[in-house]
Amino acid sequence: MGTGVGLREVGYLDGAGGGQVVVVDGVAYVGHMRSPHGTSIVDVRDPKNCRELAKIGMPPGTHSHKVRVADGLMVVNHEINNADSSPVPADFRGGIGIYDVSTPVRPREITRWKTEGKGVHRFDFDGRHVYMSPTLEGYVGTIMMIMDLKDPARPQETGRWWMPGQWTAGGEQPSWPQTAHRCHHPLRLGNRLYTSYWLAGFVILDIEDMSKPKLVSGLDWSPPFACPTHTALPLPFDIRGRRYLVVADEDVQRKDAEVAAFMWMVDITDERHPAPVGSFQVEGIDGAPQPTMTACHQPCEKVTGTEIPFAWFAHGLRMIDVKDPHGPREVAHFMPDVPQGTDRVSSNDVTVDDRGLIYLIDRRRGLTIVERL
């Protein structure tokens, strides 16, 4: 059993590692990192006795490591997994899978939307629209696309946005190497999409007219910082009359001696001029060389207050209070046991349920459930 300060383990489900977990009405949906595991559906109403209800597989060389659920629909990504050297079936095409999970024990595939290239990496879903990052023919790297699921059996593209330079079929030329500037994933709040764009930082998009997303502003700190921007999470409330983003860089694609990824607080009160005002790094990551996947990865995208649960890779779960945006601070932490068959913790994603329980998925093995004390 793991150890913590201000957090206590109340349940554990052994199983394949995951990229994302969401919980709806006492059921957890886990998107797994590697095939043959695709998506697991788990009854977590009794966290001490979690019970698998159903599972969906994926073919070799691919994964379905992201999942969202709303209004009885489950959306998962389909993507070629570059970390898996297994041959990909010749007929595989990436995209998204759409399922009816109104009866979680019997998920029913409604349809698949397919695209060219690797597929879809990550996305947001509000029950009607999917805000996602697909590869598309004629573009370099993933772009932002909005998909309408009014009729889930017939997904329809509503709009798209890309960074100038990505549309090579239209004559554009990127000023960056390979796919360094690409959409990681958008998050919607109101008529804005807060969209992480990897080594191009993040952008804020106006989607008042979803058919024509418009750039409001952006902010890019790579360089000088080496790690790519993973998540731009808008707080759904003001703090002392000002609006903020919690921004997470992902601790990958750097040399050991370079600065490890950390969390930023960005003031977006004037959204045309986003301004970094604070940051947080776990104690002990002090500038000494660190292997990648040691530091920051992903905040809980379900915001319930100023305490934000964070999956901090090798440092487990960190609860960061952002009520002072200029000085965010850790108020609790939990370190899971090192999963069997691995050499260290690799906390990848975190979410909360309506009871306040926190779900922490390790990218290599196991789902831990904890409660705040």
mmCIF file of C-alpha atoms in Angstrom:
data_model
loop_
_atom_site.group_PDB
_atom_site.id
_atom_site.type_symbol
_atom_site.label_atom_id
_atom_site.label_comp_id
_atom_site.label_asym_id
_atom_site.label_seq_id
_atom_site.Cartn_x
_atom_site.Cartn_y
_atom_site.Cartn_z
ATOM 1 C CA MET A 1 0.000 0.000 0.000
ATOM 2 C CA GLY A 2 1.287 3.442 -0.911
ATOM 3 C CA THR A 3 2.064 6.228 1.539
ATOM 4 C CA GLY A 4 0.893 9.795 1.677
ATOM 5 C CA VAL A 5 0.423 13.022 3.562
ATOM 6 C CA GLY A 6 -3.164 14.278 3.545
ATOM 7 C CA LEU A 7 -4.188 11.427 1.234
ATOM 8 C CA ARG A 8 -5.001 7.787 1.992
ATOM 9 C CA GLU A 9 -5.335 4.768 -0.285
ATOM 10 C CA VAL A 10 -8.819 3.230 -0.255
ATOM 11 C CA GLY A 11 -8.646 0.911 -3.244
ATOM 12 C CA TYR A 12 -6.424 -0.617 -5.890
ATOM 13 C CA LEU A 13 -7.106 -2.403 -9.159
ATOM 14 C CA ASP A 14 -4.249 -4.412 -10.609
ATOM 15 C CA GLY A 15 -4.155 -4.380 -14.372
ATOM 16 C CA ALA A 16 -2.524 -3.048 -17.500
ATOM 17 C CA GLY A 17 -1.132 0.473 -17.393
ATOM 18 C CA GLY A 18 -3.210 3.357 -18.632
ATOM 19 C CA GLY A 19 -3.036 6.730 -20.293
ATOM 20 C CA GLN A 20 -6.319 8.164 -19.012
ATOM 21 C CA VAL A 21 -9.099 7.387 -16.542
ATOM 22 C CA VAL A 22 -12.555 8.948 -16.177
ATOM 23 C CA VAL A 23 -15.295 8.040 -13.709
ATOM 24 C CA VAL A 24 -19.024 8.462 -14.358
ATOM 25 C CA ASP A 25 -21.806 7.195 -12.058
ATOM 26 C CA GLY A 26 -19.584 4.789 -10.162
ATOM 27 C CA VAL A 27 -17.957 3.333 -13.271
ATOM 28 C CA ALA A 28 -14.331 3.934 -14.249
ATOM 29 C CA TYR A 29 -13.274 3.913 -17.892
ATOM 30 C CA VAL A 30 -9.561 3.257 -18.400
ATOM 31 C CA GLY A 31 -7.731 3.808 -21.682
ATOM 32 C CA HIS A 32 -4.676 1.538 -21.766
ATOM 33 C CA MET A 33 -1.196 2.352 -23.044
ATOM 34 C CA ARG A 34 -0.462 -0.836 -24.981
ATOM 35 C CA SER A 35 -2.304 -3.469 -26.965
ATOM 36 C CA PRO A 36 -3.861 -5.961 -26.692
ATOM 37 C CA HIS A 37 -5.527 -3.858 -23.988
ATOM 38 C CA GLY A 38 -7.743 -1.081 -25.317
ATOM 39 C CA THR A 39 -10.368 0.156 -22.839
ATOM 40 C CA SER A 40 -11.477 -1.359 -19.532
ATOM 41 C CA ILE A 41 -14.809 -0.580 -17.886
ATOM 42 C CA VAL A 42 -14.720 -1.084 -14.114
ATOM 43 C CA ASP A 43 -17.317 -0.886 -11.340
ATOM 44 C CA VAL A 44 -15.722 1.284 -8.621
ATOM 45 C CA ARG A 45 -18.779 1.911 -6.445
ATOM 46 C CA ASP A 46 -17.016 -0.096 -3.739
ATOM 47 C CA PRO A 47 -13.393 1.054 -4.127
ATOM 48 C CA LYS A 48 -12.155 -1.791 -1.943
ATOM 49 C CA ASN A 49 -13.674 -4.317 -4.334
ATOM 50 C CA CYS A 50 -13.319 -2.977 -7.873
ATOM 51 C CA ARG A 51 -14.842 -5.247 -10.497
ATOM 52 C CA GLU A 52 -14.188 -5.315 -14.230
ATOM 53 C CA LEU A 53 -17.421 -5.113 -16.216
ATOM 54 C CA ALA A 54 -16.161 -5.186 -19.792
ATOM 55 C CA LYS A 55 -13.081 -4.669 -21.916
ATOM 56 C CA ILE A 56 -12.290 -3.728 -25.495
ATOM 57 C CA GLY A 57 -9.085 -4.782 -27.232
ATOM 58 C CA MET A 58 -6.754 -3.157 -29.755
ATOM 59 C CA PRO A 59 -4.576 -4.700 -32.498
ATOM 60 C CA PRO A 60 -0.766 -4.960 -32.280
ATOM 61 C CA GLY A 61 1.264 -1.787 -32.678
ATOM 62 C CA THR A 62 -1.680 0.471 -31.795
ATOM 63 C CA HIS A 63 -3.322 1.833 -28.696
ATOM 64 C CA SER A 64 -6.492 3.416 -27.394
ATOM 65 C CA HIS A 65 -5.073 5.199 -24.375
ATOM 66 C CA LYS A 66 -7.575 8.080 -24.074
ATOM 67 C CA VAL A 67 -11.250 7.889 -23.149
ATOM 68 C CA ARG A 68 -14.111 10.273 -22.417
ATOM 69 C CA VAL A 69 -17.704 9.526 -21.408
ATOM 70 C CA ALA A 70 -20.812 11.734 -21.395
ATOM 71 C CA ASP A 71 -24.553 11.138 -21.732
ATOM 72 C CA GLY A 72 -24.185 7.405 -22.297
ATOM 73 C CA LEU A 73 -21.577 7.793 -25.048
ATOM 74 C CA MET A 74 -17.954 6.720 -24.776
ATOM 75 C CA VAL A 75 -15.337 8.099 -27.156
ATOM 76 C CA VAL A 76 -11.874 6.535 -27.383
ATOM 77 C CA ASN A 77 -8.882 7.337 -29.554
ATOM 78 C CA HIS A 78 -7.311 4.949 -32.055
ATOM 79 C CA GLU A 79 -3.651 5.631 -32.772
ATOM 80 C CA ILE A 80 -0.485 3.935 -33.970
ATOM 81 C CA ASN A 81 1.730 3.493 -30.908
ATOM 82 C CA ASN A 82 5.310 4.502 -31.712
ATOM 83 C CA ALA A 83 6.467 2.919 -28.447
ATOM 84 C CA ASP A 84 5.322 -0.512 -29.660
ATOM 85 C CA SER A 85 7.477 -2.169 -32.321
ATOM 86 C CA SER A 86 4.847 -4.790 -33.182
ATOM 87 C CA PRO A 87 3.757 -4.740 -36.843
ATOM 88 C CA VAL A 88 0.544 -2.761 -37.325
ATOM 89 C CA PRO A 89 -2.173 -4.604 -39.284
ATOM 90 C CA ALA A 90 -2.313 -3.400 -42.885
ATOM 91 C CA ASP A 91 -5.996 -2.480 -42.617
ATOM 92 C CA PHE A 92 -5.655 -0.398 -39.426
ATOM 93 C CA ARG A 93 -6.592 3.271 -39.624
ATOM 94 C CA GLY A 94 -6.471 5.613 -36.675
ATOM 95 C CA GLY A 95 -9.244 7.924 -35.532
ATOM 96 C CA ILE A 96 -11.877 7.631 -32.818
ATOM 97 C CA GLY A 97 -14.246 4.894 -31.709
ATOM 98 C CA ILE A 98 -17.759 5.802 -30.543
ATOM 99 C CA TYR A 99 -19.630 3.465 -28.195
ATOM 100 C CA ASP A 100 -22.995 3.266 -26.485
ATOM 101 C CA VAL A 101 -22.234 2.650 -22.798
ATOM 102 C CA SER A 102 -25.721 3.271 -21.436
ATOM 103 C CA THR A 103 -25.315 -0.298 -20.161
ATOM 104 C CA PRO A 104 -21.645 -0.307 -19.113
ATOM 105 C CA VAL A 105 -21.434 -4.080 -18.863
ATOM 106 C CA ARG A 106 -22.291 -4.294 -22.574
ATOM 107 C CA PRO A 107 -20.523 -1.522 -24.516
ATOM 108 C CA ARG A 108 -21.790 -1.381 -28.095
ATOM 109 C CA GLU A 109 -19.700 0.039 -30.896
ATOM 110 C CA ILE A 110 -21.717 2.588 -32.861
ATOM 111 C CA THR A 111 -19.115 3.567 -35.433
ATOM 112 C CA ARG A 112 -15.512 4.508 -36.039
ATOM 113 C CA TRP A 113 -14.302 7.734 -37.594
ATOM 114 C CA LYS A 114 -11.092 7.070 -39.492
ATOM 115 C CA THR A 115 -8.301 9.315 -40.684
ATOM 116 C CA GLU A 116 -4.893 9.147 -42.345
ATOM 117 C CA GLY A 117 -1.538 8.874 -40.582
ATOM 118 C CA LYS A 118 -1.146 7.927 -36.923
ATOM 119 C CA GLY A 119 -4.701 8.760 -35.855
ATOM 120 C CA VAL A 120 -6.038 10.793 -32.930
ATOM 121 C CA HIS A 121 -3.909 11.428 -29.866
ATOM 122 C CA ARG A 122 -6.067 13.150 -27.230
ATOM 123 C CA PHE A 123 -9.384 14.991 -27.047
ATOM 124 C CA ASP A 124 -12.137 16.595 -25.003
ATOM 125 C CA PHE A 125 -15.817 15.590 -25.223
ATOM 126 C CA ASP A 126 -18.867 17.446 -23.905
ATOM 127 C CA GLY A 127 -21.594 14.987 -24.926
ATOM 128 C CA ARG A 128 -22.160 16.617 -28.324
ATOM 129 C CA HIS A 129 -18.809 17.713 -29.751
ATOM 130 C CA VAL A 130 -15.391 16.081 -29.728
ATOM 131 C CA TYR A 131 -12.444 18.508 -29.670
ATOM 132 C CA MET A 132 -9.503 16.459 -30.857
ATOM 133 C CA SER A 133 -6.013 16.256 -32.341
ATOM 134 C CA PRO A 134 -5.998 14.100 -35.499
ATOM 135 C CA THR A 135 -3.367 13.580 -38.138
ATOM 136 C CA LEU A 136 -4.786 14.470 -41.556
ATOM 137 C CA GLU A 137 -3.541 14.036 -45.090
ATOM 138 C CA GLY A 138 -1.803 17.200 -46.270
ATOM 139 C CA TYR A 139 -0.834 18.440 -42.801
ATOM 140 C CA VAL A 140 2.380 18.141 -40.782
ATOM 141 C CA GLY A 141 1.602 16.966 -37.242
ATOM 142 C CA THR A 142 -1.744 16.852 -35.492
ATOM 143 C CA ILE A 143 -4.133 19.787 -35.857
ATOM 144 C CA MET A 144 -7.252 20.838 -33.920
ATOM 145 C CA MET A 145 -10.569 19.498 -35.211
ATOM 146 C CA ILE A 146 -14.142 19.742 -33.895
ATOM 147 C CA MET A 147 -16.386 16.752 -34.584
ATOM 148 C CA ASP A 148 -20.174 16.868 -34.132
ATOM 149 C CA LEU A 149 -21.766 13.723 -32.668
ATOM 150 C CA LYS A 150 -25.368 14.931 -32.826
ATOM 151 C CA ASP A 151 -25.908 11.659 -34.672
ATOM 152 C CA PRO A 152 -23.235 9.404 -33.129
ATOM 153 C CA ALA A 153 -23.509 6.986 -36.047
ATOM 154 C CA ARG A 154 -22.562 9.748 -38.495
ATOM 155 C CA PRO A 155 -19.825 11.991 -37.059
ATOM 156 C CA GLN A 156 -19.515 15.253 -38.960
ATOM 157 C CA GLU A 157 -16.578 17.635 -38.964
ATOM 158 C CA THR A 158 -17.659 21.069 -37.755
ATOM 159 C CA GLY A 159 -14.410 23.006 -38.017
ATOM 160 C CA ARG A 160 -10.640 22.852 -37.839
ATOM 161 C CA TRP A 161 -7.685 25.056 -36.946
ATOM 162 C CA TRP A 162 -3.997 24.603 -37.531
ATOM 163 C CA MET A 163 -0.864 26.582 -36.899
ATOM 164 C CA PRO A 164 0.315 28.377 -40.048
ATOM 165 C CA GLY A 165 2.993 26.172 -41.580
ATOM 166 C CA GLN A 166 1.208 22.863 -40.948
ATOM 167 C CA TRP A 167 -0.886 22.774 -44.131
ATOM 168 C CA THR A 168 1.803 21.690 -46.563
ATOM 169 C CA ALA A 169 -0.756 20.591 -49.162
ATOM 170 C CA GLY A 170 -1.857 24.221 -49.274
ATOM 171 C CA GLY A 171 1.661 25.452 -49.905
ATOM 172 C CA GLU A 172 2.590 26.270 -46.302
ATOM 173 C CA GLN A 173 6.051 25.459 -44.995
ATOM 174 C CA PRO A 174 6.811 24.767 -41.322
ATOM 175 C CA SER A 175 9.560 26.801 -39.685
ATOM 176 C CA TRP A 176 10.138 24.062 -37.092
ATOM 177 C CA PRO A 177 11.644 20.564 -37.345
ATOM 178 C CA GLN A 178 9.351 17.625 -38.158
ATOM 179 C CA THR A 179 6.208 17.676 -35.959
ATOM 180 C CA ALA A 180 7.525 19.839 -33.100
ATOM 181 C CA HIS A 181 4.546 22.201 -33.429
ATOM 182 C CA ARG A 182 1.413 20.101 -33.185
ATOM 183 C CA CYS A 183 -1.875 20.033 -31.331
ATOM 184 C CA HIS A 184 -1.790 17.920 -28.190
ATOM 185 C CA HIS A 185 -5.388 18.516 -27.108
ATOM 186 C CA PRO A 186 -7.986 21.255 -26.647
ATOM 187 C CA LEU A 187 -10.082 21.836 -23.525
ATOM 188 C CA ARG A 188 -13.340 23.749 -23.848
ATOM 189 C CA LEU A 189 -14.665 26.383 -21.458
ATOM 190 C CA GLY A 190 -17.502 28.519 -22.792
ATOM 191 C CA ASN A 191 -16.748 29.634 -26.339
ATOM 192 C CA ARG A 192 -13.007 29.122 -26.005
ATOM 193 C CA LEU A 193 -10.700 26.185 -26.632
ATOM 194 C CA TYR A 194 -7.540 26.213 -24.544
ATOM 195 C CA THR A 195 -5.268 24.150 -26.735
ATOM 196 C CA SER A 196 -1.831 22.797 -25.887
ATOM 197 C CA TYR A 197 0.458 22.803 -28.908
ATOM 198 C CA TRP A 198 3.492 20.795 -27.791
ATOM 199 C CA LEU A 199 6.728 22.706 -28.505
ATOM 200 C CA ALA A 200 4.694 25.723 -29.626
ATOM 201 C CA GLY A 201 3.236 26.297 -26.136
ATOM 202 C CA PHE A 202 -0.525 26.819 -26.105
ATOM 203 C CA VAL A 203 -3.117 28.790 -28.040
ATOM 204 C CA ILE A 204 -6.527 30.190 -27.123
ATOM 205 C CA LEU A 205 -9.138 29.691 -29.849
ATOM 206 C CA ASP A 206 -12.476 31.480 -30.227
ATOM 207 C CA ILE A 207 -15.166 28.954 -31.249
ATOM 208 C CA GLU A 208 -18.219 31.220 -31.145
ATOM 209 C CA ASP A 209 -18.525 30.102 -34.772
ATOM 210 C CA MET A 210 -17.412 26.474 -34.553
ATOM 211 C CA SER A 211 -17.065 26.239 -38.305
ATOM 212 C CA LYS A 212 -14.362 28.910 -38.231
ATOM 213 C CA PRO A 213 -12.211 28.743 -35.080
ATOM 214 C CA LYS A 214 -10.168 31.919 -34.680
ATOM 215 C CA LEU A 215 -6.885 32.515 -32.896
ATOM 216 C CA VAL A 216 -7.189 34.811 -29.884
ATOM 217 C CA SER A 217 -3.613 34.514 -28.635
ATOM 218 C CA GLY A 218 -0.866 32.097 -27.721
ATOM 219 C CA LEU A 219 2.186 31.742 -25.529
ATOM 220 C CA ASP A 220 5.317 29.724 -26.243
ATOM 221 C CA TRP A 221 8.237 29.220 -23.835
ATOM 222 C CA SER A 222 10.079 26.484 -25.747
ATOM 223 C CA PRO A 223 12.876 27.557 -25.975
ATOM 224 C CA PRO A 224 14.269 28.335 -23.483
ATOM 225 C CA PHE A 225 12.424 25.503 -21.703
ATOM 226 C CA ALA A 226 12.957 22.110 -23.312
ATOM 227 C CA CYS A 227 9.787 20.251 -22.326
ATOM 228 C CA PRO A 228 6.635 20.396 -24.481
ATOM 229 C CA THR A 229 3.337 21.858 -23.297
ATOM 230 C CA HIS A 230 0.908 19.045 -22.502
ATOM 231 C CA THR A 231 -2.217 20.660 -21.021
ATOM 232 C CA ALA A 232 -3.740 24.142 -20.800
ATOM 233 C CA LEU A 233 -6.445 23.833 -18.142
ATOM 234 C CA PRO A 234 -8.758 26.835 -17.634
ATOM 235 C CA LEU A 235 -10.068 27.416 -14.127
ATOM 236 C CA PRO A 236 -13.883 27.752 -14.287
ATOM 237 C CA PHE A 237 -13.860 30.477 -11.619
ATOM 238 C CA ASP A 238 -12.100 33.763 -10.944
ATOM 239 C CA ILE A 239 -9.508 34.248 -8.235
ATOM 240 C CA ARG A 240 -9.753 37.733 -6.771
ATOM 241 C CA GLY A 241 -11.386 38.960 -9.956
ATOM 242 C CA ARG A 242 -8.826 37.504 -12.348
ATOM 243 C CA ARG A 243 -8.873 34.481 -14.675
ATOM 244 C CA TYR A 244 -6.183 31.815 -14.857
ATOM 245 C CA LEU A 245 -4.888 28.804 -16.730
ATOM 246 C CA VAL A 246 -3.093 25.921 -15.054
ATOM 247 C CA VAL A 247 -0.527 24.810 -17.632
ATOM 248 C CA ALA A 248 1.392 21.538 -17.452
ATOM 249 C CA ASP A 249 4.516 20.808 -19.435
ATOM 250 C CA GLU A 250 5.290 17.102 -19.933
ATOM 251 C CA ASP A 251 8.609 15.756 -18.686
ATOM 252 C CA VAL A 252 9.775 14.272 -21.995
ATOM 253 C CA GLN A 253 11.982 15.206 -24.960
ATOM 254 C CA ARG A 254 14.762 16.758 -22.914
ATOM 255 C CA LYS A 255 18.279 15.859 -21.878
ATOM 256 C CA ASP A 256 18.809 14.727 -18.284
ATOM 257 C CA ALA A 257 20.672 17.934 -17.427
ATOM 258 C CA GLU A 258 17.960 20.225 -18.839
ATOM 259 C CA VAL A 259 15.246 21.749 -16.654
ATOM 260 C CA ALA A 260 12.603 19.164 -15.721
ATOM 261 C CA ALA A 261 8.975 19.941 -16.559
ATOM 262 C CA PHE A 262 6.877 21.876 -14.047
ATOM 263 C CA MET A 263 3.484 23.555 -13.650
ATOM 264 C CA TRP A 264 2.750 27.147 -14.660
ATOM 265 C CA MET A 265 0.059 29.601 -13.605
ATOM 266 C CA VAL A 266 -0.897 31.941 -16.448
ATOM 267 C CA ASP A 267 -3.076 35.033 -16.020
ATOM 268 C CA ILE A 268 -5.572 35.221 -18.915
ATOM 269 C CA THR A 269 -7.665 38.121 -17.627
ATOM 270 C CA ASP A 270 -6.523 39.924 -20.765
ATOM 271 C CA GLU A 271 -6.749 36.870 -22.974
ATOM 272 C CA ARG A 272 -4.928 38.557 -25.840
ATOM 273 C CA HIS A 273 -1.864 38.876 -23.622
ATOM 274 C CA PRO A 274 -1.530 35.755 -21.419
ATOM 275 C CA ALA A 275 1.085 36.302 -18.718
ATOM 276 C CA PRO A 276 2.902 33.677 -16.596
ATOM 277 C CA VAL A 277 2.669 34.705 -12.942
ATOM 278 C CA GLY A 278 3.598 31.594 -10.944
ATOM 279 C CA SER A 279 5.000 28.079 -11.087
ATOM 280 C CA PHE A 280 5.418 24.934 -9.017
ATOM 281 C CA GLN A 281 7.964 22.126 -8.904
ATOM 282 C CA VAL A 282 8.067 19.182 -6.503
ATOM 283 C CA GLU A 283 10.589 19.487 -3.688
ATOM 284 C CA GLY A 284 13.705 17.498 -4.497
ATOM 285 C CA ILE A 285 13.718 18.285 -8.204
ATOM 286 C CA ASP A 286 16.295 20.994 -7.704
ATOM 287 C CA GLY A 287 18.118 21.363 -10.996
ATOM 288 C CA ALA A 288 20.323 18.292 -10.677
ATOM 289 C CA PRO A 289 20.197 15.957 -13.706
ATOM 290 C CA GLN A 290 17.005 13.901 -13.791
ATOM 291 C CA PRO A 291 15.867 11.180 -16.186
ATOM 292 C CA THR A 292 12.823 12.024 -18.276
ATOM 293 C CA MET A 293 9.383 11.073 -16.958
ATOM 294 C CA THR A 294 10.425 12.130 -13.465
ATOM 295 C CA ALA A 295 8.499 15.379 -13.100
ATOM 296 C CA CYS A 296 5.262 17.050 -14.231
ATOM 297 C CA HIS A 297 2.734 15.412 -16.529
ATOM 298 C CA GLN A 298 -1.009 15.993 -16.153
ATOM 299 C CA PRO A 299 -3.542 17.788 -13.927
ATOM 300 C CA CYS A 300 -7.029 16.522 -13.207
ATOM 301 C CA GLU A 301 -9.181 18.127 -15.903
ATOM 302 C CA LYS A 302 -12.284 18.020 -13.679
ATOM 303 C CA VAL A 303 -11.791 21.127 -11.538
ATOM 304 C CA THR A 304 -13.740 21.183 -8.257
ATOM 305 C CA GLY A 305 -11.856 23.898 -6.357
ATOM 306 C CA THR A 306 -8.455 25.487 -5.959
ATOM 307 C CA GLU A 307 -6.817 22.172 -5.005
ATOM 308 C CA ILE A 308 -5.739 20.567 -8.287
ATOM 309 C CA PRO A 309 -4.679 16.884 -8.253
ATOM 310 C CA PHE A 310 -1.625 16.318 -10.461
ATOM 311 C CA ALA A 311 -0.059 13.153 -11.875
ATOM 312 C CA TRP A 312 3.642 13.902 -11.402
ATOM 313 C CA PHE A 313 5.201 10.862 -13.124
ATOM 314 C CA ALA A 314 7.836 9.323 -10.761
ATOM 315 C CA HIS A 315 6.621 11.492 -7.863
ATOM 316 C CA GLY A 316 3.091 10.108 -7.801
ATOM 317 C CA LEU A 317 0.072 12.247 -6.930
ATOM 318 C CA ARG A 318 0.508 15.872 -5.887
ATOM 319 C CA MET A 319 -2.272 18.141 -4.641
ATOM 320 C CA ILE A 320 -1.452 21.709 -5.658
ATOM 321 C CA ASP A 321 -3.446 24.585 -4.178
ATOM 322 C CA VAL A 322 -3.598 27.492 -6.635
ATOM 323 C CA LYS A 323 -5.616 29.934 -4.524
ATOM 324 C CA ASP A 324 -2.535 32.177 -4.609
ATOM 325 C CA PRO A 325 -1.717 32.055 -8.337
ATOM 326 C CA HIS A 326 1.639 33.736 -7.742
ATOM 327 C CA GLY A 327 2.659 31.063 -5.245
ATOM 328 C CA PRO A 328 0.947 27.701 -5.843
ATOM 329 C CA ARG A 329 1.863 25.227 -3.119
ATOM 330 C CA GLU A 330 1.618 21.537 -2.384
ATOM 331 C CA VAL A 331 -0.928 20.701 0.329
ATOM 332 C CA ALA A 332 -0.952 16.886 0.121
ATOM 333 C CA HIS A 333 0.775 14.074 -1.719
ATOM 334 C CA PHE A 334 0.561 10.328 -2.250
ATOM 335 C CA MET A 335 3.238 7.946 -3.468
ATOM 336 C CA PRO A 336 1.941 4.612 -4.775
ATOM 337 C CA ASP A 337 3.942 1.445 -4.417
ATOM 338 C CA VAL A 338 6.212 0.694 -7.360
ATOM 339 C CA PRO A 339 4.090 -1.557 -9.584
ATOM 340 C CA GLN A 340 5.156 -5.177 -9.833
ATOM 341 C CA GLY A 341 7.471 -5.775 -12.772
ATOM 342 C CA THR A 342 8.534 -2.119 -13.071
ATOM 343 C CA ASP A 343 11.425 -0.100 -11.676
ATOM 344 C CA ARG A 344 9.599 3.029 -10.527
ATOM 345 C CA VAL A 345 6.247 4.767 -10.298
ATOM 346 C CA SER A 346 4.948 6.384 -13.496
ATOM 347 C CA SER A 347 1.752 8.258 -12.592
ATOM 348 C CA ASN A 348 0.188 9.254 -15.897
ATOM 349 C CA ASP A 349 -3.328 10.595 -15.328
ATOM 350 C CA VAL A 350 -5.689 11.517 -12.516
ATOM 351 C CA THR A 351 -9.386 12.232 -12.097
ATOM 352 C CA VAL A 352 -11.974 12.643 -9.341
ATOM 353 C CA ASP A 353 -15.498 11.320 -8.933
ATOM 354 C CA ASP A 354 -18.606 12.910 -7.453
ATOM 355 C CA ARG A 355 -17.728 11.492 -4.022
ATOM 356 C CA GLY A 356 -14.380 13.278 -4.035
ATOM 357 C CA LEU A 357 -12.360 10.082 -4.474
ATOM 358 C CA ILE A 358 -9.227 10.477 -6.580
ATOM 359 C CA TYR A 359 -8.186 7.944 -9.231
ATOM 360 C CA LEU A 360 -4.502 7.716 -10.192
ATOM 361 C CA ILE A 361 -3.466 5.563 -13.149
ATOM 362 C CA ASP A 362 0.093 4.336 -13.639
ATOM 363 C CA ARG A 363 1.164 4.182 -17.276
ATOM 364 C CA ARG A 364 2.652 0.716 -16.783
ATOM 365 C CA ARG A 365 0.456 -1.026 -14.213
ATOM 366 C CA GLY A 366 -2.395 -0.434 -11.808
ATOM 367 C CA LEU A 367 -5.131 2.021 -10.792
ATOM 368 C CA THR A 368 -4.964 3.448 -7.263
ATOM 369 C CA ILE A 369 -7.941 5.093 -5.537
ATOM 370 C CA VAL A 370 -7.266 7.571 -2.729
ATOM 371 C CA GLU A 371 -9.250 9.947 -0.551
ATOM 372 C CA ARG A 372 -8.378 13.392 0.769
ATOM 373 C CA LEU A 373 -8.001 13.561 4.549
#
